[in-house]
Short mmCIF file of C-alpha atoms and ligand atoms in Angstrom, two decimals:
data_model
loop_
_atom_site.label_atom_id
_atom_site.label_comp_id
_atom_site.label_asym_id
_atom_site.label_seq_id
_atom_site.Cartn_x
_atom_site.Cartn_y
_atom_site.Cartn_z
CA MET N 258 94.50 124.89 -50.51
CA LYS N 259 94.96 121.21 -49.70
CA VAL N 260 97.03 120.53 -46.59
CA LEU N 261 97.90 117.18 -45.05
CA SER N 262 98.18 116.75 -41.29
CA VAL N 263 100.41 113.81 -40.42
CA ASN N 264 101.26 111.93 -37.23
CA ALA N 265 103.89 109.24 -37.85
CA GLY N 266 104.68 106.62 -35.23
CA SER N 267 107.27 103.86 -35.46
CA SER N 268 104.80 101.46 -37.09
CA SER N 269 101.84 103.71 -37.86
CA LEU N 270 100.93 106.77 -39.86
CA LYS N 271 97.78 108.78 -39.23
CA PHE N 272 96.68 111.50 -41.60
CA GLN N 273 93.93 113.98 -42.40
CA MET N 274 93.69 116.03 -45.54
CA TYR N 275 92.10 119.45 -45.16
CA GLU N 276 90.81 122.06 -47.52
CA MET N 277 92.23 125.18 -45.91
CA PRO N 278 91.43 127.72 -44.65
CA GLN N 279 87.91 126.25 -44.47
CA GLU N 280 89.22 123.44 -42.22
CA GLU N 281 87.12 120.93 -44.13
CA VAL N 282 88.33 117.32 -43.73
CA LEU N 283 88.45 115.75 -47.21
CA ILE N 284 89.77 112.34 -46.20
CA SER N 285 91.39 110.82 -43.14
CA GLY N 286 92.96 107.51 -42.31
CA VAL N 287 95.54 105.46 -40.55
CA PHE N 288 98.17 102.98 -41.70
CA GLU N 289 98.94 100.37 -39.08
CA ARG N 290 101.52 97.68 -38.45
CA ILE N 291 103.92 99.23 -40.98
CA GLY N 292 106.92 96.92 -41.34
CA ILE N 293 105.14 94.20 -39.33
CA ASP N 294 103.11 91.18 -40.50
CA GLY N 295 99.40 91.87 -40.90
CA SER N 296 99.70 95.51 -41.97
CA PHE N 297 96.53 97.30 -43.08
CA TYR N 298 95.05 100.73 -43.51
CA SER N 299 91.69 102.34 -43.02
CA LEU N 300 90.28 105.43 -44.65
CA LYS N 301 87.31 107.65 -43.98
CA ILE N 302 85.88 109.60 -46.87
CA ASN N 303 82.42 111.17 -47.25
CA GLY N 304 81.36 109.48 -44.02
CA LYS N 305 82.27 106.06 -45.45
CA LYS N 306 84.88 103.86 -43.76
CA ILE N 307 87.08 101.55 -45.79
CA LYS N 308 89.58 99.03 -44.40
CA LYS N 309 92.15 97.30 -46.61
CA GLU N 310 94.82 94.75 -45.88
CA LYS N 311 98.06 95.55 -47.64
CA VAL N 312 101.71 94.67 -47.20
CA LEU N 313 103.33 97.90 -45.99
CA LYS N 314 107.05 97.28 -45.96
CA ASP N 315 107.95 100.74 -44.70
CA HIS N 316 106.66 104.31 -44.34
CA ASP N 317 107.65 105.15 -47.94
CA MET N 318 105.29 102.44 -49.10
CA ALA N 319 102.50 103.70 -46.83
CA VAL N 320 102.90 107.20 -48.30
CA SER N 321 102.78 105.76 -51.85
CA VAL N 322 99.53 103.95 -51.03
CA LEU N 323 98.16 107.09 -49.42
CA ILE N 324 98.89 109.11 -52.56
CA ASP N 325 97.33 106.44 -54.80
CA GLU N 326 94.19 106.56 -52.65
CA LEU N 327 94.05 110.38 -52.81
CA LEU N 328 94.18 110.15 -56.62
CA ALA N 329 91.79 107.18 -56.88
CA ASN N 330 89.22 108.89 -54.65
CA ASN N 331 89.56 112.16 -56.61
CA VAL N 332 90.62 114.04 -53.49
CA VAL N 333 93.46 115.48 -55.57
CA GLU N 334 93.93 115.57 -59.34
CA SER N 335 97.70 115.44 -59.18
CA LEU N 336 100.47 115.49 -56.60
CA GLU N 337 100.89 119.21 -57.28
CA ASP N 338 97.57 119.73 -55.50
CA ILE N 339 99.13 118.79 -52.15
CA LYS N 340 100.63 122.12 -51.23
CA ALA N 341 101.80 121.43 -47.71
CA VAL N 342 102.31 118.65 -45.18
CA GLY N 343 102.27 119.38 -41.45
CA HIS N 344 104.06 116.82 -39.30
CA ARG N 345 103.48 116.28 -35.62
CA VAL N 346 106.93 116.23 -34.02
CA VAL N 347 107.06 115.35 -30.35
CA HIS N 348 110.23 117.12 -29.23
CA GLY N 349 111.45 120.53 -30.31
CA GLY N 350 113.72 120.95 -27.27
CA ASP N 351 114.22 124.59 -26.26
CA LYS N 352 114.93 125.58 -29.84
CA TYR N 353 111.41 125.84 -31.23
CA SER N 354 108.68 127.90 -29.68
CA ASP N 355 106.64 127.80 -32.87
CA SER N 356 105.98 125.58 -35.82
CA VAL N 357 108.63 125.81 -38.51
CA VAL N 358 109.16 125.00 -42.20
CA ILE N 359 111.40 121.93 -42.38
CA ASP N 360 114.73 122.31 -44.19
CA ASP N 361 117.92 120.27 -43.76
CA ASP N 362 118.91 122.23 -40.65
CA VAL N 363 115.55 121.70 -38.98
CA LEU N 364 115.57 118.01 -39.88
CA ASN N 365 119.04 117.62 -38.37
CA THR N 366 117.91 119.39 -35.21
CA ILE N 367 114.91 117.07 -34.89
CA VAL N 368 117.21 114.08 -35.35
CA GLY N 369 119.60 115.57 -32.76
CA LEU N 370 116.75 115.83 -30.25
CA SER N 371 116.14 112.07 -30.46
CA ASP N 372 118.11 111.60 -27.22
CA LEU N 373 115.33 113.47 -25.45
CA ALA N 374 112.51 111.57 -27.21
CA PRO N 375 113.93 108.24 -28.35
CA LEU N 376 110.53 106.66 -28.94
CA HIS N 377 109.05 109.51 -30.91
CA ASN N 378 111.41 111.82 -32.79
CA PRO N 379 113.05 109.05 -34.90
CA ALA N 380 109.58 107.88 -35.99
CA ASN N 381 108.54 111.45 -36.79
CA VAL N 382 111.70 111.82 -38.92
CA ILE N 383 110.88 108.64 -40.86
CA GLY N 384 107.46 110.16 -41.66
CA ILE N 385 108.97 113.49 -42.73
CA LYS N 386 111.48 111.76 -45.03
CA ALA N 387 108.83 109.51 -46.58
CA PHE N 388 106.78 112.55 -47.64
CA PHE N 389 109.91 114.39 -48.82
CA ASN N 390 110.69 111.40 -51.06
CA LYS N 391 107.22 111.20 -52.59
CA ILE N 392 106.14 114.84 -52.74
CA PRO N 393 109.31 116.95 -52.57
CA ASN N 394 107.51 120.07 -53.79
CA ALA N 395 105.06 120.23 -50.89
CA ILE N 396 106.10 122.56 -48.07
CA ALA N 397 106.84 120.46 -44.99
CA VAL N 398 106.15 121.91 -41.56
CA ALA N 399 107.07 120.58 -38.11
CA VAL N 400 104.49 121.21 -35.39
CA PHE N 401 106.07 120.43 -32.03
CA ASP N 402 104.29 119.06 -28.96
CA THR N 403 106.70 121.08 -26.84
CA ALA N 404 106.49 124.44 -28.67
CA PHE N 405 103.47 125.94 -26.89
CA HIS N 406 105.16 125.34 -23.52
CA GLN N 407 108.28 127.35 -24.37
CA THR N 408 106.67 130.36 -22.62
CA ILE N 409 107.00 128.54 -19.28
CA GLU N 410 109.50 130.51 -17.19
CA LYS N 411 112.69 129.24 -15.61
CA GLU N 412 111.35 129.04 -12.05
CA GLU N 413 108.74 126.61 -13.31
CA PHE N 414 110.76 124.72 -15.93
CA LEU N 415 113.95 124.07 -13.96
CA SER N 416 114.24 120.78 -12.11
CA SER N 417 115.45 121.05 -8.53
CA GLY N 418 118.53 118.94 -9.32
CA PRO N 419 121.99 120.55 -9.72
CA ILE N 420 121.79 123.53 -12.09
CA GLU N 421 124.71 122.05 -14.09
CA TRP N 422 122.35 119.34 -15.33
CA TYR N 423 120.38 122.09 -17.02
CA GLU N 424 123.41 124.08 -18.13
CA ASN N 425 125.34 121.11 -19.48
CA HIS N 426 122.61 118.71 -20.55
CA LYS N 427 119.42 120.76 -20.91
CA VAL N 428 117.68 118.84 -18.17
CA ARG N 429 114.46 120.79 -17.59
CA LYS N 430 110.71 120.61 -17.97
CA TYR N 431 109.68 120.62 -21.64
CA SER N 432 106.14 119.32 -21.29
CA PHE N 433 104.02 117.90 -24.08
CA HIS N 434 100.48 117.91 -25.56
CA GLY N 435 101.23 121.54 -26.50
CA THR N 436 99.23 121.36 -29.72
CA SER N 437 96.15 120.27 -27.80
CA HIS N 438 96.55 122.88 -25.03
CA LYS N 439 97.04 125.54 -27.72
CA TYR N 440 93.94 124.43 -29.63
CA ILE N 441 91.86 124.55 -26.44
CA THR N 442 93.27 128.00 -25.62
CA GLU N 443 92.33 129.28 -29.09
CA ARG N 444 88.81 127.83 -28.76
CA MET N 445 88.36 129.40 -25.32
CA LYS N 446 89.49 132.81 -26.60
CA SER N 447 86.70 132.57 -29.12
CA ILE N 448 84.06 131.16 -26.72
CA LEU N 449 84.83 133.73 -24.01
CA ASN N 450 85.36 136.43 -26.63
CA LYS N 451 88.54 137.47 -24.86
CA LYS N 452 92.08 137.81 -26.15
CA GLU N 453 93.91 137.36 -22.85
CA VAL N 454 92.50 134.21 -21.30
CA ASN N 455 93.62 132.61 -18.03
CA LEU N 456 92.80 128.91 -18.10
CA ILE N 457 93.47 125.57 -16.49
CA THR N 458 93.35 123.14 -19.41
CA CYS N 459 93.03 119.45 -18.49
CA HIS N 460 93.96 117.09 -21.33
CA LEU N 461 92.94 113.70 -19.98
CA GLY N 462 93.62 110.93 -22.48
CA ASN N 463 95.74 107.85 -22.21
CA GLY N 464 98.57 110.28 -21.63
CA ALA N 465 97.40 113.22 -19.55
CA SER N 466 98.55 116.71 -18.66
CA ILE N 467 97.20 119.93 -17.22
CA SER N 468 98.43 123.38 -18.21
CA ALA N 469 98.23 126.75 -16.53
CA ILE N 470 97.51 129.31 -19.24
CA LYS N 471 98.08 132.99 -18.43
CA GLY N 472 97.20 135.66 -20.97
CA GLY N 473 96.84 132.91 -23.58
CA GLN N 474 100.35 131.52 -22.95
CA SER N 475 101.41 128.30 -21.27
CA LYS N 476 103.05 129.22 -17.96
CA ASP N 477 103.24 125.75 -16.42
CA SER N 478 102.27 122.23 -17.34
CA THR N 479 102.37 118.93 -15.50
CA MET N 480 104.53 116.82 -17.82
CA GLY N 481 108.25 117.33 -17.45
CA PHE N 482 111.56 116.33 -18.99
CA THR N 483 109.60 113.37 -20.36
CA PRO N 484 105.86 112.65 -20.50
CA ASN N 485 106.20 110.54 -17.33
CA ALA N 486 105.66 113.39 -14.88
CA GLY N 487 102.61 114.93 -13.31
CA LEU N 488 99.29 113.13 -13.46
CA ILE N 489 98.54 109.45 -13.03
CA MET N 490 97.99 108.15 -16.58
CA GLY N 491 96.77 104.96 -18.25
CA THR N 492 100.04 103.10 -17.73
CA ARG N 493 102.43 105.82 -16.50
CA SER N 494 103.01 106.62 -12.86
CA GLY N 495 103.33 110.40 -13.23
CA ASP N 496 105.07 112.14 -10.28
CA PHE N 497 107.08 109.58 -8.37
CA ASP N 498 109.76 109.39 -5.67
CA PHE N 499 112.84 108.40 -7.68
CA THR N 500 114.52 106.64 -4.73
CA ILE N 501 112.00 103.81 -5.06
CA ILE N 502 113.80 102.86 -8.30
CA PRO N 503 117.10 101.57 -6.83
CA TYR N 504 115.15 99.97 -3.97
CA ILE N 505 112.94 97.95 -6.35
CA MET N 506 115.97 97.07 -8.49
CA GLU N 507 117.52 95.59 -5.35
CA VAL N 508 114.55 93.76 -3.81
CA GLU N 509 113.09 92.48 -7.08
CA ASN N 510 116.43 91.88 -8.74
CA LYS N 511 115.42 93.99 -11.74
CA THR N 512 117.48 96.06 -14.15
CA LEU N 513 117.03 99.80 -14.45
CA GLU N 514 115.43 99.27 -17.81
CA GLU N 515 112.89 96.86 -16.34
CA VAL N 516 111.91 99.22 -13.55
CA LEU N 517 111.59 102.14 -15.98
CA ASN N 518 109.44 99.95 -18.18
CA ASP N 519 107.25 99.19 -15.14
CA LEU N 520 106.86 102.91 -14.47
CA ASN N 521 106.00 103.66 -18.10
CA LYS N 522 103.93 100.67 -19.13
CA LYS N 523 102.67 98.93 -15.99
CA SER N 524 101.84 101.75 -13.60
CA GLY N 525 99.13 104.39 -13.41
CA LEU N 526 95.52 103.21 -13.72
CA LEU N 527 96.66 99.78 -14.89
CA GLY N 528 99.25 99.30 -12.17
CA ILE N 529 97.10 100.50 -9.28
CA SER N 530 93.91 98.71 -10.31
CA GLY N 531 95.47 95.57 -11.74
CA ILE N 532 92.46 95.68 -14.07
CA SER N 533 93.08 97.87 -17.10
CA SER N 534 94.67 101.07 -18.39
CA ASP N 535 91.39 101.98 -20.06
CA SER N 536 89.32 104.34 -17.98
CA ARG N 537 86.09 102.78 -19.28
CA ASP N 538 87.03 99.49 -17.59
CA ILE N 539 88.07 101.29 -14.41
CA GLU N 540 84.80 103.20 -14.39
CA GLU N 541 82.73 100.07 -14.82
CA GLU N 542 84.47 98.34 -11.92
CA PHE N 543 84.40 101.55 -9.86
CA LEU N 544 80.63 101.54 -10.20
CA ASN N 545 80.65 97.89 -9.09
CA ASN N 546 82.61 99.00 -6.03
CA GLU N 547 85.57 96.81 -6.93
CA LYS N 548 88.10 97.90 -4.34
CA ASN N 549 91.18 98.37 -6.53
CA ALA N 550 89.19 100.20 -9.19
CA VAL N 551 87.84 102.54 -6.50
CA LEU N 552 91.39 103.10 -5.28
CA ALA N 553 92.74 103.79 -8.79
CA GLN N 554 89.88 106.13 -9.71
CA ASN N 555 90.13 108.07 -6.44
CA MET N 556 93.90 108.43 -6.74
CA TYR N 557 93.53 109.49 -10.39
CA VAL N 558 91.03 112.20 -9.46
CA LYS N 559 92.99 113.42 -6.42
CA ARG N 560 96.16 114.00 -8.43
CA ILE N 561 94.19 116.06 -10.98
CA VAL N 562 92.51 118.05 -8.22
CA ALA N 563 95.88 118.76 -6.58
CA TYR N 564 97.25 120.23 -9.80
CA ILE N 565 94.13 122.27 -10.54
CA ALA N 566 94.36 123.70 -7.01
CA LYS N 567 98.06 124.44 -7.49
CA TYR N 568 97.45 126.21 -10.80
CA PHE N 569 94.48 128.08 -9.36
CA VAL N 570 96.79 129.62 -6.74
CA PHE N 571 99.53 130.15 -9.34
CA LEU N 572 97.25 131.96 -11.80
CA LYS N 573 95.29 133.92 -9.15
CA GLU N 574 92.53 134.62 -11.67
CA VAL N 575 91.03 131.85 -13.76
CA ASP N 576 88.50 132.42 -16.55
CA ALA N 577 87.74 128.75 -17.10
CA ILE N 578 88.76 125.17 -16.42
CA THR N 579 88.52 122.90 -19.47
CA PHE N 580 88.37 119.15 -19.97
CA SER N 581 89.50 117.41 -23.15
CA GLY N 582 91.05 114.11 -24.32
CA GLY N 583 89.24 110.75 -24.32
CA ILE N 584 88.51 110.83 -20.58
CA GLY N 585 87.94 114.58 -20.27
CA GLU N 586 85.51 114.58 -23.19
CA ASN N 587 83.63 111.41 -22.33
CA SER N 588 83.76 110.55 -18.65
CA SER N 589 81.08 112.57 -16.85
CA ILE N 590 81.81 110.55 -13.69
CA THR N 591 85.47 111.58 -13.61
CA ARG N 592 84.60 115.21 -14.35
CA LYS N 593 81.99 115.31 -11.59
CA MET N 594 84.35 113.72 -9.08
CA ILE N 595 87.01 116.32 -9.91
CA LEU N 596 84.68 119.29 -9.68
CA ASP N 597 83.08 118.03 -6.46
CA GLU N 598 86.55 117.90 -4.90
CA LEU N 599 87.08 121.55 -5.89
CA GLU N 600 84.26 122.76 -3.66
CA ALA N 601 86.72 124.71 -1.53
CA LEU N 602 87.33 126.93 -4.58
CA ASN N 603 83.56 127.48 -4.93
CA ILE N 604 83.48 125.46 -8.10
CA LYS N 605 80.18 123.71 -8.72
CA VAL N 606 79.21 121.20 -11.35
CA ASP N 607 75.82 121.30 -13.08
CA LYS N 608 74.83 117.63 -12.92
CA VAL N 609 72.48 117.80 -15.91
CA SER N 610 74.81 119.72 -18.24
CA ASN N 611 77.69 117.46 -17.26
CA GLU N 612 75.86 114.51 -18.86
CA LYS N 613 75.59 116.19 -22.28
CA ARG N 614 77.39 114.73 -25.27
CA GLU N 615 78.49 117.59 -27.46
CA ASP N 616 81.78 118.89 -28.80
CA GLU N 617 81.79 121.99 -26.62
CA PHE N 618 79.63 122.65 -23.57
CA LEU N 619 79.53 124.28 -20.15
CA ILE N 620 79.36 121.87 -17.21
CA SER N 621 79.53 124.22 -14.23
CA SER N 622 76.47 125.72 -12.57
CA LYS N 623 75.56 129.42 -12.48
CA GLU N 624 76.80 129.61 -8.88
CA SER N 625 80.24 128.27 -9.76
CA LYS N 626 83.07 130.76 -9.17
CA VAL N 627 84.80 129.50 -12.31
CA ASP N 628 83.17 128.32 -15.53
CA CYS N 629 84.09 124.75 -16.48
CA TYR N 630 83.82 123.48 -20.02
CA VAL N 631 84.23 120.31 -22.03
CA ILE N 632 86.05 121.13 -25.26
CA LYS N 633 86.74 118.39 -27.76
CA THR N 634 90.36 118.75 -28.74
CA ASP N 635 91.53 118.64 -32.36
CA GLU N 636 95.29 118.43 -32.66
CA GLU N 637 95.03 117.52 -36.36
CA VAL N 638 93.26 120.71 -37.38
CA MET N 639 95.72 122.71 -35.27
CA ILE N 640 98.59 121.10 -37.22
CA ALA N 641 96.82 121.94 -40.50
CA LYS N 642 96.28 125.56 -39.39
CA GLU N 643 99.87 126.09 -38.29
CA THR N 644 101.03 124.53 -41.56
CA TYR N 645 98.68 126.64 -43.68
CA ASP N 646 99.82 129.80 -41.88
CA LEU N 647 103.43 129.04 -42.81
CA THR N 648 102.58 128.75 -46.51
CA LYS N 649 101.35 132.35 -46.63
P1 LIG K 987 95.45 109.13 -26.38
O1 LIG K 987 96.21 109.80 -25.29
O2 LIG K 987 95.96 107.77 -26.70
O3 LIG K 987 95.17 110.01 -27.58
P2 LIG K 987 92.60 109.39 -25.90
O4 LIG K 987 92.56 110.87 -25.81
O5 LIG K 987 91.95 108.74 -27.04
O6 LIG K 987 94.06 108.82 -25.71
O7 LIG K 987 91.94 108.82 -24.55
C1 LIG K 987 91.90 107.48 -24.25
C2 LIG K 987 91.17 107.31 -22.92
O8 LIG K 987 89.85 107.86 -23.05
C3 LIG K 987 91.01 105.86 -22.51
O9 LIG K 987 91.34 105.71 -21.14
C4 LIG K 987 89.52 105.65 -22.70
O10 LIG K 987 89.02 104.71 -21.80
C5 LIG K 987 88.95 107.01 -22.42
N1 LIG K 987 87.59 107.08 -22.94
C6 LIG K 987 87.17 107.09 -24.21
N2 LIG K 987 85.81 107.09 -24.26
C7 LIG K 987 85.38 107.06 -22.98
C8 LIG K 987 84.08 107.05 -22.34
N3 LIG K 987 82.98 107.06 -23.07
N4 LIG K 987 84.03 107.05 -20.99
C9 LIG K 987 85.14 107.03 -20.26
N5 LIG K 987 86.38 107.06 -20.78
C10 LIG K 987 86.50 107.08 -22.13
#
């Protein structure tokens, strides 16, 4: 069965088409600068990459082009071949703890949750509607970034503000990257050959979060009401003393919006180092001993270590610590720095294994109290799987 996995942003649309249940990628691609001058798309098929410039007025047009390409490349014979489309949806609030087939009610709920995710849910809805318009017969499924974290219990998900904020306005931790943490959990169940895994899963990309997984369920995670909580990220501050906000508004004569923009877009690795939000640049300058890069890298690592230590105590027993996301999968320096800092927990890195470049590998030594792995995440296949399961 052919299933599309879709991630729609406000001006982009990424997709993969899978033959399910084999999980074979038939074609993948991304449409960029939709609705903006200079729009283009790129496709990958049979190992070949194609890039084409094309005016893409809106998402409907991008989906039309996508369908034309599927037909032209003989990926499908007719539109009827596309049985299901799985959409990444960032916010499912506290309503969805699983993926769900999208009907009018679900669509309205996703729209209604836009207050909680103003940058993401409206874009996801545009994507959903574009596919509904072009291929109304395909089953549409919403796969929520928040769903996997709905097993987090109240003591962990409540903020420490007045309880009325939760009762009246649903202010609480939702946490994100759930599809990735779930994929890693499923992989680790298989690797460890265990149904009930206890894990600390570190998703370290541009955005970053760590989850505490108990018995295969998310029981805590570092992101919060929004993605700007927890770890230091590429441009986000992560955990932050909120009283700095009115102070900076006053002394820098800035609006609330400007300060929030600083915390979202000009903080984290970029803000501390003044160099870049890209960990490759930070790493390069760290190795050159550039003082702000050293500071940013050390702070980045320490925040991760603090959360791993917290979750270690929280879980009591940990089968494995995993690293994924662009930094987790690629930066052996960052991984080694983290694991070296965890010496007090008798965790030990294997320096040689840590330098490997594979999709899944062990990086801790035989003496390590906890096994540590690099697991390449695959949110797209997870979306395809969840979607396929709902067609049965
Ligand atoms: P996103 O959250 O946008 O999906 P990714 O998971 O792609 O982000 O991660 C992006 C981050 O991964 C960037 O900071 C990038 O520098 C980092 N990264 C990618 N490759 C490497 C590498 N070889 N070494 C160090 N960092 C890397």
